[in-house]
Structures are given as C-alpha cells and as structure tokens.
Amino acid sequence: MMDRNYLPWWRLDNAAKIFPPTSSAHDSKVFRFFCELEEDVEPASLQTALDKTMEQFPIYRCVLRRGWFWYYLEESPLPALAHPEQLPPCFPIYPSPRRSLLFRVLYYRRRISLEVYHVLSDGAGALDFLRVLVYEYLYIRHPEDNLSANRVPVLGISAQQKEADSFQKYYEKPARRFGLSPSAYQIPGNRLPKNQLAILEGRISVKELLACARARKVTITELLTAALLRSIYEGMPVRSRKKPVVVTVPVNLRNYFPSFSSRNFFAIIHVGYDFSKNSTDLEAVLDQVKRSFQEKLTVEKLKAHVDSLCALEHNFLARIAPLPLKDVVLRYANRIAARAATVSFSNVGKLSMPEGSKKYIRQFGVLTCAGCLQACSVSFGDSFVITFASPYRSRETERIFFQELSRLGLDVTLTTNIEEEVEQNAVL
C-alpha cells in the first residue's frame, strides 16, 4: 500500500491551470482520440496492453487535488482499467463525486478510445499514449508479426522527459501582456438535452486533400481554416455580419521548442476574417489566412506568447492569492477569452505507426468537448478524418463546411452519432 505522506506530486503546467475552475457538465475539457481497427477489440488483451503502457507513462497514474494556492497532480494507487463504452463521448472526468484517474480507455466493437482531461495532457501528449497502447495491443494479439522489432519511437523516451513542464523550461522573463481581442461572432443555437454532443465525422483521401491545398499554394490546415471561416459566414444572419469570424488554432509548441513532454505544451493563435470589409471569395479568405499563419507561427512570436502566459503565474500577487479567489478570476478570464473566438479548429496532423501494425488499423480520429462548436482532424495513411463536436441541435455550419469541400472536388464520406441525420448527411 502506498504511503500517503510520500506520494509523488507535480505542479500543474501553465496551460492546465485554467481547466479545473472552468470545467462543467456542458464544457468538460475532455478530448478523445480513437483508433479504429480492422477487427473487433478483445478486452483482456486491451487491459494487458494498458498495464504495459502505464509503465511508460507514470504521470498518467495521477489524480487532481486542491491545495491552498494551486491545484496539483498526485500519484494514485487507483488501477487503470479498460471499460466498454457506455458513457456519452467526452463525459466529464472532473469535477466528480469520487476521485478518479484523469483519463479513460474505452472500447466499442472495433474502436479503442482514449479520453483525457486536459489538465493531464494536450493532444500531442495523449496521442503518444494512444500510439503505445495500440502498439502494445497489436503486439499481444498478433505475435506472429514480430512487432517488437518495430517499437513506437516514444518508447525510448524517459519518464522524466515525459513528465517535464516545458512551459517552465522555456520561460525566461516577464513579457508585455497582450491586449484584449475584439468580440467575435458567436454561433447561436439551442443546446441538446442532457449535455449531449452531436458528432459529425468526415473522411477524405489525404492525397486528394493535399493536392487541393498545393494547387492553391497553402497547407492543409490553412485550407480547412479558410473553408471553416467561409462556412460560418454563409450561415450568419445578415444583421451579424459586421462582426469578425475568428477561428482559434492550437499550436503544438514541440514543433518549435525541443520537448518530449507528455503534458500540456501548446499555444493558441487567433485567425480571423472580417467579411464586412473584405471579399467573401474563398481565394481572398485563403490569402489572409495564409498571411496570419506566417505572421503568428514564428519562434519569436510563440516565445513571447509563452513568456506572457508564464509571467502571470510568476506574479507575486497571483502566487499568494488563495485558490478560491484564483478560481473566480480564471472563470471570468475564460468568459472574456471565449468572446474573442467563434470556433476552434485543431489539426493534429499526420500520425505514424510501425510498419507491421498498419495493416490492422483502419483510421484514427479525434474530437473534443467544449461549450461551443469544435472541429478536429488527424490523418493516418490515406485517411484524413475531420470531426465536428457540437452541443447544439443545428448542423448548419458543419453541413455548409462539407459542401464547401465538395465544391473543391473532394470526395467526403460522412458518419454521425445522430441517427435521424445519417441519410441526409450521406448525400451532402
């Protein structure tokens, strides 16, 4: 039995501090990665694979605790168990009547899903966990393929590297705080009952999508961001078109600052377009989106962003303020920040797996829960999966978005968890 007085603990990283006070039943701050296999999942093998994976990610064996001044992570003896999927997608992990680990491993037919409370990790860190989990599972199920000769690269990274707080590693000095952003257009809508999420998943050929982006001399992320901006504009009431449409895009800082951390290490950039002052053509939107990415995705700009965020937690008054007061301030700051964005789009990018395991995997996917419409994407092989998660009844923005992609000549296959919409969406 673990001695309660000597349990290892970790401070929350800078990005994680906002999540505990702002989590709720309709905004759980939980995201999901899933892997769809070519065969049904065998539960006992998945549990064995999870046990092996936990050895590589000790920080995942943590619970969230409240201190006098800050929340913190503490190692826990609670077992990590794989469960059949029964709860709605991205169901709250915190707050909860009982303390639990900050992630779930679920299975349903051919899908293995990993749900993570954002306090524990960001998408890049969680994806490493899922890749190892899937690899270990396939290694157990298919020993004849000798998968052990093709280890997932992350297996060679030490526990200390995975547990590192990279925000503190790269923080140098207090930076000037950024000013408040103007209010952006907010998509209205009636919420689904019982905090449900409507999921709409679109699958596209990577080759076709990449050719479409290259023909316009932009990246896939830039193309999809521009298409999303246009889609929101098409669905806006005329009286609201004076407000800018703003997409928030999470940026994996590991691509700019060396880090192997499995914790949060990301920044958010805002990419907006004012349709009342500029052309509504997709090409015009693409030009501005491309400029925005080029201007904001530089080491200098991102370093200034990291310094600005870290300066707040190093402020003396912020450090000595009691936790209940911090919670109130952070909830208010979160509401203010939400007004500056219309929607969020996160492109995780290309995912790789060892060669011997690829034939058993059909696709990967990702989705996240928040108080508004969220879009996420990930690619594996020639499968590019875009997933919308929405708390609203209306599917208007998503419908227009996939129609926009169809007009670009892309073949989109759609699936949804809203049964009555399957037939309608299939002919978009």
PDB file of N, CA and C in Angstrom, residues 26-34 88-91 111 115 187-188 190-192 195-202 228 232 342-346 365-377 385-399 401-402 414-418 421 425:
ATOM      1  N   HIS A  26     -21.388  20.826 -19.187  1.00  0.00           N
ATOM      2  CA  HIS A  26     -21.532  21.109 -20.620  1.00  0.00           C
ATOM      3  C   HIS A  26     -20.224  21.539 -21.271  1.00  0.00           C
ATOM      4  N   ASP A  27     -19.175  21.675 -20.490  1.00  0.00           N
ATOM      5  CA  ASP A  27     -17.856  22.033 -21.014  1.00  0.00           C
ATOM      6  C   ASP A  27     -16.823  21.254 -20.209  1.00  0.00           C
ATOM      7  N   SER A  28     -16.693  19.966 -20.518  1.00  0.00           N
ATOM      8  CA  SER A  28     -15.947  19.050 -19.656  1.00  0.00           C
ATOM      9  C   SER A  28     -14.434  19.186 -19.761  1.00  0.00           C
ATOM     10  N   LYS A  29     -13.934  19.875 -20.805  1.00  0.00           N
ATOM     11  CA  LYS A  29     -12.489  19.965 -21.053  1.00  0.00           C
ATOM     12  C   LYS A  29     -11.869  18.579 -21.246  1.00  0.00           C
ATOM     13  N   VAL A  30     -12.649  17.668 -21.780  1.00  0.00           N
ATOM     14  CA  VAL A  30     -12.185  16.313 -22.082  1.00  0.00           C
ATOM     15  C   VAL A  30     -12.111  16.156 -23.596  1.00  0.00           C
ATOM     16  N   PHE A  31     -11.036  15.555 -24.070  1.00  0.00           N
ATOM     17  CA  PHE A  31     -10.934  15.274 -25.501  1.00  0.00           C
ATOM     18  C   PHE A  31     -10.711  13.785 -25.707  1.00  0.00           C
ATOM     19  N   ARG A  32     -11.017  13.331 -26.912  1.00  0.00           N
ATOM     20  CA  ARG A  32     -10.928  11.905 -27.220  1.00  0.00           C
ATOM     21  C   ARG A  32     -10.118  11.667 -28.488  1.00  0.00           C
ATOM     22  N   PHE A  33      -9.195  10.707 -28.408  1.00  0.00           N
ATOM     23  CA  PHE A  33      -8.570  10.119 -29.579  1.00  0.00           C
ATOM     24  C   PHE A  33      -9.098   8.696 -29.705  1.00  0.00           C
ATOM     25  N   PHE A  34      -9.334   8.263 -30.924  1.00  0.00           N
ATOM     26  CA  PHE A  34      -9.747   6.878 -31.105  1.00  0.00           C
ATOM     27  C   PHE A  34      -8.966   6.245 -32.249  1.00  0.00           C
ATOM     28  N   PRO A  88     -21.650   8.917 -22.664  1.00  0.00           N
ATOM     29  CA  PRO A  88     -21.590   9.766 -23.859  1.00  0.00           C
ATOM     30  C   PRO A  88     -20.145  10.191 -24.129  1.00  0.00           C
ATOM     31  N   PRO A  89     -19.799  10.539 -25.375  1.00  0.00           N
ATOM     32  CA  PRO A  89     -18.431  10.973 -25.683  1.00  0.00           C
ATOM     33  C   PRO A  89     -18.001  12.159 -24.827  1.00  0.00           C
ATOM     34  N   CYS A  90     -16.765  12.108 -24.345  1.00  0.00           N
ATOM     35  CA  CYS A  90     -16.153  13.205 -23.582  1.00  0.00           C
ATOM     36  C   CYS A  90     -16.955  13.572 -22.337  1.00  0.00           C
ATOM     37  N   PHE A  91     -17.519  12.568 -21.684  1.00  0.00           N
ATOM     38  CA  PHE A  91     -18.248  12.777 -20.433  1.00  0.00           C
ATOM     39  C   PHE A  91     -17.280  13.341 -19.392  1.00  0.00           C
ATOM     40  N   ARG A 111     -13.311  -0.099 -32.127  1.00  0.00           N
ATOM     41  CA  ARG A 111     -12.664   1.156 -31.723  1.00  0.00           C
ATOM     42  C   ARG A 111     -12.069   1.087 -30.318  1.00  0.00           C
ATOM     43  N   GLU A 115      -9.851   8.891 -23.680  1.00  0.00           N
ATOM     44  CA  GLU A 115     -10.387  10.193 -23.292  1.00  0.00           C
ATOM     45  C   GLU A 115      -9.524  10.770 -22.176  1.00  0.00           C
ATOM     46  N   ILE A 187     -21.716  31.685 -32.690  1.00  0.00           N
ATOM     47  CA  ILE A 187     -22.739  30.874 -33.343  1.00  0.00           C
ATOM     48  C   ILE A 187     -23.875  30.596 -32.355  1.00  0.00           C
ATOM     49  N   PRO A 188     -25.103  31.025 -32.683  1.00  0.00           N
ATOM     50  CA  PRO A 188     -26.222  30.769 -31.771  1.00  0.00           C
ATOM     51  C   PRO A 188     -26.754  29.355 -31.956  1.00  0.00           C
ATOM     52  N   ASN A 190     -29.765  26.179 -30.072  1.00  0.00           N
ATOM     53  CA  ASN A 190     -30.394  25.510 -28.938  1.00  0.00           C
ATOM     54  C   ASN A 190     -29.587  24.271 -28.588  1.00  0.00           C
ATOM     55  N   ARG A 191     -29.277  24.132 -27.318  1.00  0.00           N
ATOM     56  CA  ARG A 191     -28.441  23.018 -26.882  1.00  0.00           C
ATOM     57  C   ARG A 191     -29.212  21.701 -26.863  1.00  0.00           C
ATOM     58  N   LEU A 192     -28.472  20.627 -27.106  1.00  0.00           N
ATOM     59  CA  LEU A 192     -29.032  19.287 -26.979  1.00  0.00           C
ATOM     60  C   LEU A 192     -29.298  18.986 -25.504  1.00  0.00           C
ATOM     61  N   ASN A 195     -26.677  17.644 -21.881  1.00  0.00           N
ATOM     62  CA  ASN A 195     -25.278  17.928 -22.234  1.00  0.00           C
ATOM     63  C   ASN A 195     -24.709  16.945 -23.261  1.00  0.00           C
ATOM     64  N   GLN A 196     -25.559  16.513 -24.187  1.00  0.00           N
ATOM     65  CA  GLN A 196     -25.097  15.609 -25.228  1.00  0.00           C
ATOM     66  C   GLN A 196     -24.207  16.343 -26.237  1.00  0.00           C
ATOM     67  N   LEU A 197     -23.402  15.566 -26.945  1.00  0.00           N
ATOM     68  CA  LEU A 197     -22.587  16.080 -28.039  1.00  0.00           C
ATOM     69  C   LEU A 197     -23.046  15.450 -29.347  1.00  0.00           C
ATOM     70  N   ALA A 198     -23.278  16.269 -30.351  1.00  0.00           N
ATOM     71  CA  ALA A 198     -23.569  15.761 -31.697  1.00  0.00           C
ATOM     72  C   ALA A 198     -22.240  15.638 -32.440  1.00  0.00           C
ATOM     73  N   ILE A 199     -21.940  14.457 -32.926  1.00  0.00           N
ATOM     74  CA  ILE A 199     -20.663  14.192 -33.594  1.00  0.00           C
ATOM     75  C   ILE A 199     -20.906  13.971 -35.080  1.00  0.00           C
ATOM     76  N   LEU A 200     -20.186  14.715 -35.900  1.00  0.00           N
ATOM     77  CA  LEU A 200     -20.232  14.517 -37.353  1.00  0.00           C
ATOM     78  C   LEU A 200     -18.809  14.323 -37.843  1.00  0.00           C
ATOM     79  N   GLU A 201     -18.550  13.186 -38.456  1.00  0.00           N
ATOM     80  CA  GLU A 201     -17.190  12.799 -38.847  1.00  0.00           C
ATOM     81  C   GLU A 201     -17.097  12.690 -40.366  1.00  0.00           C
ATOM     82  N   GLY A 202     -16.151  13.399 -40.945  1.00  0.00           N
ATOM     83  CA  GLY A 202     -15.934  13.357 -42.384  1.00  0.00           C
ATOM     84  C   GLY A 202     -14.592  12.732 -42.712  1.00  0.00           C
ATOM     85  N   LEU A 228     -13.592  26.769 -43.165  1.00  0.00           N
ATOM     86  CA  LEU A 228     -14.416  26.887 -41.967  1.00  0.00           C
ATOM     87  C   LEU A 228     -14.897  28.324 -41.766  1.00  0.00           C
ATOM     88  N   ILE A 232     -18.935  29.431 -41.786  1.00  0.00           N
ATOM     89  CA  ILE A 232     -19.605  30.176 -40.709  1.00  0.00           C
ATOM     90  C   ILE A 232     -20.259  31.432 -41.264  1.00  0.00           C
ATOM     91  N   THR A 342     -14.937  32.429 -32.382  1.00  0.00           N
ATOM     92  CA  THR A 342     -16.185  31.880 -32.896  1.00  0.00           C
ATOM     93  C   THR A 342     -16.196  30.362 -32.799  1.00  0.00           C
ATOM     94  N   VAL A 343     -15.092  29.752 -33.168  1.00  0.00           N
ATOM     95  CA  VAL A 343     -14.995  28.296 -33.226  1.00  0.00           C
ATOM     96  C   VAL A 343     -13.529  27.916 -33.079  1.00  0.00           C
ATOM     97  N   SER A 344     -13.277  26.652 -32.760  1.00  0.00           N
ATOM     98  CA  SER A 344     -11.907  26.158 -32.643  1.00  0.00           C
ATOM     99  C   SER A 344     -11.668  25.065 -33.669  1.00  0.00           C
ATOM    100  N   PHE A 345     -10.468  25.076 -34.248  1.00  0.00           N
ATOM    101  CA  PHE A 345     -10.082  24.018 -35.185  1.00  0.00           C
ATOM    102  C   PHE A 345      -8.678  23.544 -34.863  1.00  0.00           C
ATOM    103  N   SER A 346      -8.536  22.259 -34.589  1.00  0.00           N
ATOM    104  CA  SER A 346      -7.241  21.672 -34.245  1.00  0.00           C
ATOM    105  C   SER A 346      -6.899  20.569 -35.224  1.00  0.00           C
ATOM    106  N   GLY A 365      -8.930   9.015 -35.200  1.00  0.00           N
ATOM    107  CA  GLY A 365      -9.778  10.197 -35.170  1.00  0.00           C
ATOM    108  C   GLY A 365      -9.637  10.919 -33.844  1.00  0.00           C
ATOM    109  N   VAL A 366     -10.131  12.162 -33.799  1.00  0.00           N
ATOM    110  CA  VAL A 366     -10.038  12.968 -32.588  1.00  0.00           C
ATOM    111  C   VAL A 366     -11.243  13.885 -32.511  1.00  0.00           C
ATOM    112  N   LEU A 367     -11.707  14.113 -31.293  1.00  0.00           N
ATOM    113  CA  LEU A 367     -12.769  15.090 -31.057  1.00  0.00           C
ATOM    114  C   LEU A 367     -12.599  15.639 -29.651  1.00  0.00           C
ATOM    115  N   THR A 368     -13.216  16.786 -29.397  1.00  0.00           N
ATOM    116  CA  THR A 368     -13.100  17.407 -28.080  1.00  0.00           C
ATOM    117  C   THR A 368     -14.419  18.027 -27.676  1.00  0.00           C
ATOM    118  N   CYS A 369     -14.617  18.122 -26.378  1.00  0.00           N
ATOM    119  CA  CYS A 369     -15.835  18.712 -25.840  1.00  0.00           C
ATOM    120  C   CYS A 369     -15.535  20.120 -25.342  1.00  0.00           C
ATOM    121  N   ALA A 370     -16.394  21.040 -25.676  1.00  0.00           N
ATOM    122  CA  ALA A 370     -16.291  22.404 -25.167  1.00  0.00           C
ATOM    123  C   ALA A 370     -17.678  23.016 -25.214  1.00  0.00           C
ATOM    124  N   GLY A 371     -17.771  24.252 -24.782  1.00  0.00           N
ATOM    125  CA  GLY A 371     -19.069  24.898 -24.722  1.00  0.00           C
ATOM    126  C   GLY A 371     -19.582  25.367 -26.062  1.00  0.00           C
ATOM    127  N   CYS A 372     -18.788  25.221 -27.121  1.00  0.00           N
ATOM    128  CA  CYS A 372     -19.215  25.670 -28.445  1.00  0.00           C
ATOM    129  C   CYS A 372     -18.764  24.654 -29.492  1.00  0.00           C
ATOM    130  N   LEU A 373     -19.011  24.953 -30.755  1.00  0.00           N
ATOM    131  CA  LEU A 373     -18.630  24.056 -31.842  1.00  0.00           C
ATOM    132  C   LEU A 373     -17.110  23.902 -31.914  1.00  0.00           C
ATOM    133  N   GLN A 374     -16.664  22.654 -32.044  1.00  0.00           N
ATOM    134  CA  GLN A 374     -15.242  22.348 -32.116  1.00  0.00           C
ATOM    135  C   GLN A 374     -14.986  21.438 -33.319  1.00  0.00           C
ATOM    136  N   ALA A 375     -13.898  21.691 -34.041  1.00  0.00           N
ATOM    137  CA  ALA A 375     -13.505  20.836 -35.161  1.00  0.00           C
ATOM    138  C   ALA A 375     -12.081  20.339 -34.925  1.00  0.00           C
ATOM    139  N   CYS A 376     -11.852  19.062 -35.167  1.00  0.00           N
ATOM    140  CA  CYS A 376     -10.525  18.466 -35.012  1.00  0.00           C
ATOM    141  C   CYS A 376     -10.256  17.551 -36.203  1.00  0.00           C
ATOM    142  N   SER A 377      -8.980  17.351 -36.507  1.00  0.00           N
ATOM    143  CA  SER A 377      -8.637  16.460 -37.612  1.00  0.00           C
ATOM    144  C   SER A 377      -7.311  15.762 -37.345  1.00  0.00           C
ATOM    145  N   VAL A 385      -9.360  12.386 -41.322  1.00  0.00           N
ATOM    146  CA  VAL A 385     -10.642  12.403 -40.616  1.00  0.00           C
ATOM    147  C   VAL A 385     -10.842  13.757 -39.938  1.00  0.00           C
ATOM    148  N   ILE A 386     -11.919  14.440 -40.302  1.00  0.00           N
ATOM    149  CA  ILE A 386     -12.316  15.707 -39.681  1.00  0.00           C
ATOM    150  C   ILE A 386     -13.559  15.436 -38.855  1.00  0.00           C
ATOM    151  N   THR A 387     -13.511  15.786 -37.576  1.00  0.00           N
ATOM    152  CA  THR A 387     -14.628  15.524 -36.683  1.00  0.00           C
ATOM    153  C   THR A 387     -15.130  16.814 -36.057  1.00  0.00           C
ATOM    154  N   PHE A 388     -16.417  17.064 -36.194  1.00  0.00           N
ATOM    155  CA  PHE A 388     -17.074  18.186 -35.521  1.00  0.00           C
ATOM    156  C   PHE A 388     -17.799  17.653 -34.288  1.00  0.00           C
ATOM    157  N   ALA A 389     -17.634  18.337 -33.175  1.00  0.00           N
ATOM    158  CA  ALA A 389     -18.377  18.033 -31.949  1.00  0.00           C
ATOM    159  C   ALA A 389     -19.122  19.297 -31.551  1.00  0.00           C
ATOM    160  N   SER A 390     -20.431  19.174 -31.384  1.00  0.00           N
ATOM    161  CA  SER A 390     -21.250  20.347 -31.114  1.00  0.00           C
ATOM    162  C   SER A 390     -22.278  20.069 -30.028  1.00  0.00           C
ATOM    163  N   PRO A 391     -22.506  21.024 -29.128  1.00  0.00           N
ATOM    164  CA  PRO A 391     -23.568  20.861 -28.125  1.00  0.00           C
ATOM    165  C   PRO A 391     -24.925  21.326 -28.645  1.00  0.00           C
ATOM    166  N   TYR A 392     -24.975  21.784 -29.921  1.00  0.00           N
ATOM    167  CA  TYR A 392     -26.192  22.368 -30.469  1.00  0.00           C
ATOM    168  C   TYR A 392     -26.967  21.387 -31.356  1.00  0.00           C
ATOM    169  N   ARG A 393     -28.270  21.642 -31.488  1.00  0.00           N
ATOM    170  CA  ARG A 393     -29.120  20.817 -32.332  1.00  0.00           C
ATOM    171  C   ARG A 393     -28.818  21.042 -33.813  1.00  0.00           C
ATOM    172  N   SER A 394     -28.545  22.267 -34.191  1.00  0.00           N
ATOM    173  CA  SER A 394     -28.347  22.598 -35.598  1.00  0.00           C
ATOM    174  C   SER A 394     -27.022  22.052 -36.119  1.00  0.00           C
ATOM    175  N   ARG A 395     -27.033  21.531 -37.354  1.00  0.00           N
ATOM    176  CA  ARG A 395     -25.827  21.046 -38.021  1.00  0.00           C
ATOM    177  C   ARG A 395     -25.472  21.949 -39.199  1.00  0.00           C
ATOM    178  N   GLU A 396     -25.978  23.196 -39.209  1.00  0.00           N
ATOM    179  CA  GLU A 396     -25.854  24.069 -40.366  1.00  0.00           C
ATOM    180  C   GLU A 396     -24.407  24.363 -40.741  1.00  0.00           C
ATOM    181  N   THR A 397     -23.592  24.765 -39.779  1.00  0.00           N
ATOM    182  CA  THR A 397     -22.196  25.096 -40.083  1.00  0.00           C
ATOM    183  C   THR A 397     -21.457  23.891 -40.646  1.00  0.00           C
ATOM    184  N   GLU A 398     -21.634  22.730 -40.029  1.00  0.00           N
ATOM    185  CA  GLU A 398     -20.954  21.530 -40.491  1.00  0.00           C
ATOM    186  C   GLU A 398     -21.411  21.157 -41.903  1.00  0.00           C
ATOM    187  N   ARG A 399     -22.719  21.260 -42.150  1.00  0.00           N
ATOM    188  CA  ARG A 399     -23.260  20.929 -43.472  1.00  0.00           C
ATOM    189  C   ARG A 399     -22.645  21.817 -44.552  1.00  0.00           C
ATOM    190  N   PHE A 401     -19.829  23.449 -44.366  1.00  0.00           N
ATOM    191  CA  PHE A 401     -18.393  23.174 -44.449  1.00  0.00           C
ATOM    192  C   PHE A 401     -18.108  22.005 -45.390  1.00  0.00           C
ATOM    193  N   PHE A 402     -18.811  20.905 -45.214  1.00  0.00           N
ATOM    194  CA  PHE A 402     -18.548  19.745 -46.066  1.00  0.00           C
ATOM    195  C   PHE A 402     -19.036  19.982 -47.491  1.00  0.00           C
ATOM    196  N   LEU A 414     -19.330  10.720 -44.823  1.00  0.00           N
ATOM    197  CA  LEU A 414     -19.772  11.238 -43.534  1.00  0.00           C
ATOM    198  C   LEU A 414     -20.437  10.167 -42.687  1.00  0.00           C
ATOM    199  N   THR A 415     -20.178  10.244 -41.393  1.00  0.00           N
ATOM    200  CA  THR A 415     -20.900   9.429 -40.406  1.00  0.00           C
ATOM    201  C   THR A 415     -21.248  10.338 -39.233  1.00  0.00           C
ATOM    202  N   THR A 416     -22.305   9.976 -38.503  1.00  0.00           N
ATOM    203  CA  THR A 416     -22.748  10.805 -37.392  1.00  0.00           C
ATOM    204  C   THR A 416     -23.332   9.936 -36.295  1.00  0.00           C
ATOM    205  N   ASN A 417     -23.361  10.465 -35.075  1.00  0.00           N
ATOM    206  CA  ASN A 417     -23.996   9.742 -33.977  1.00  0.00           C
ATOM    207  C   ASN A 417     -25.448  10.158 -33.808  1.00  0.00           C
ATOM    208  N   ILE A 418     -25.946  11.051 -34.678  1.00  0.00           N
ATOM    209  CA  ILE A 418     -27.344  11.459 -34.652  1.00  0.00           C
ATOM    210  C   ILE A 418     -28.069  10.658 -35.724  1.00  0.00           C
ATOM    211  N   GLU A 421     -30.051  11.868 -38.824  1.00  0.00           N
ATOM    212  CA  GLU A 421     -29.379  12.694 -39.815  1.00  0.00           C
ATOM    213  C   GLU A 421     -28.523  11.896 -40.775  1.00  0.00           C
ATOM    214  N   ASN A 425     -27.114  13.461 -44.304  1.00  0.00           N
ATOM    215  CA  ASN A 425     -25.705  13.788 -44.435  1.00  0.00           C
ATOM    216  C   ASN A 425     -25.017  12.950 -45.519  1.00  0.00           C
TER     217      ASN A 425
END
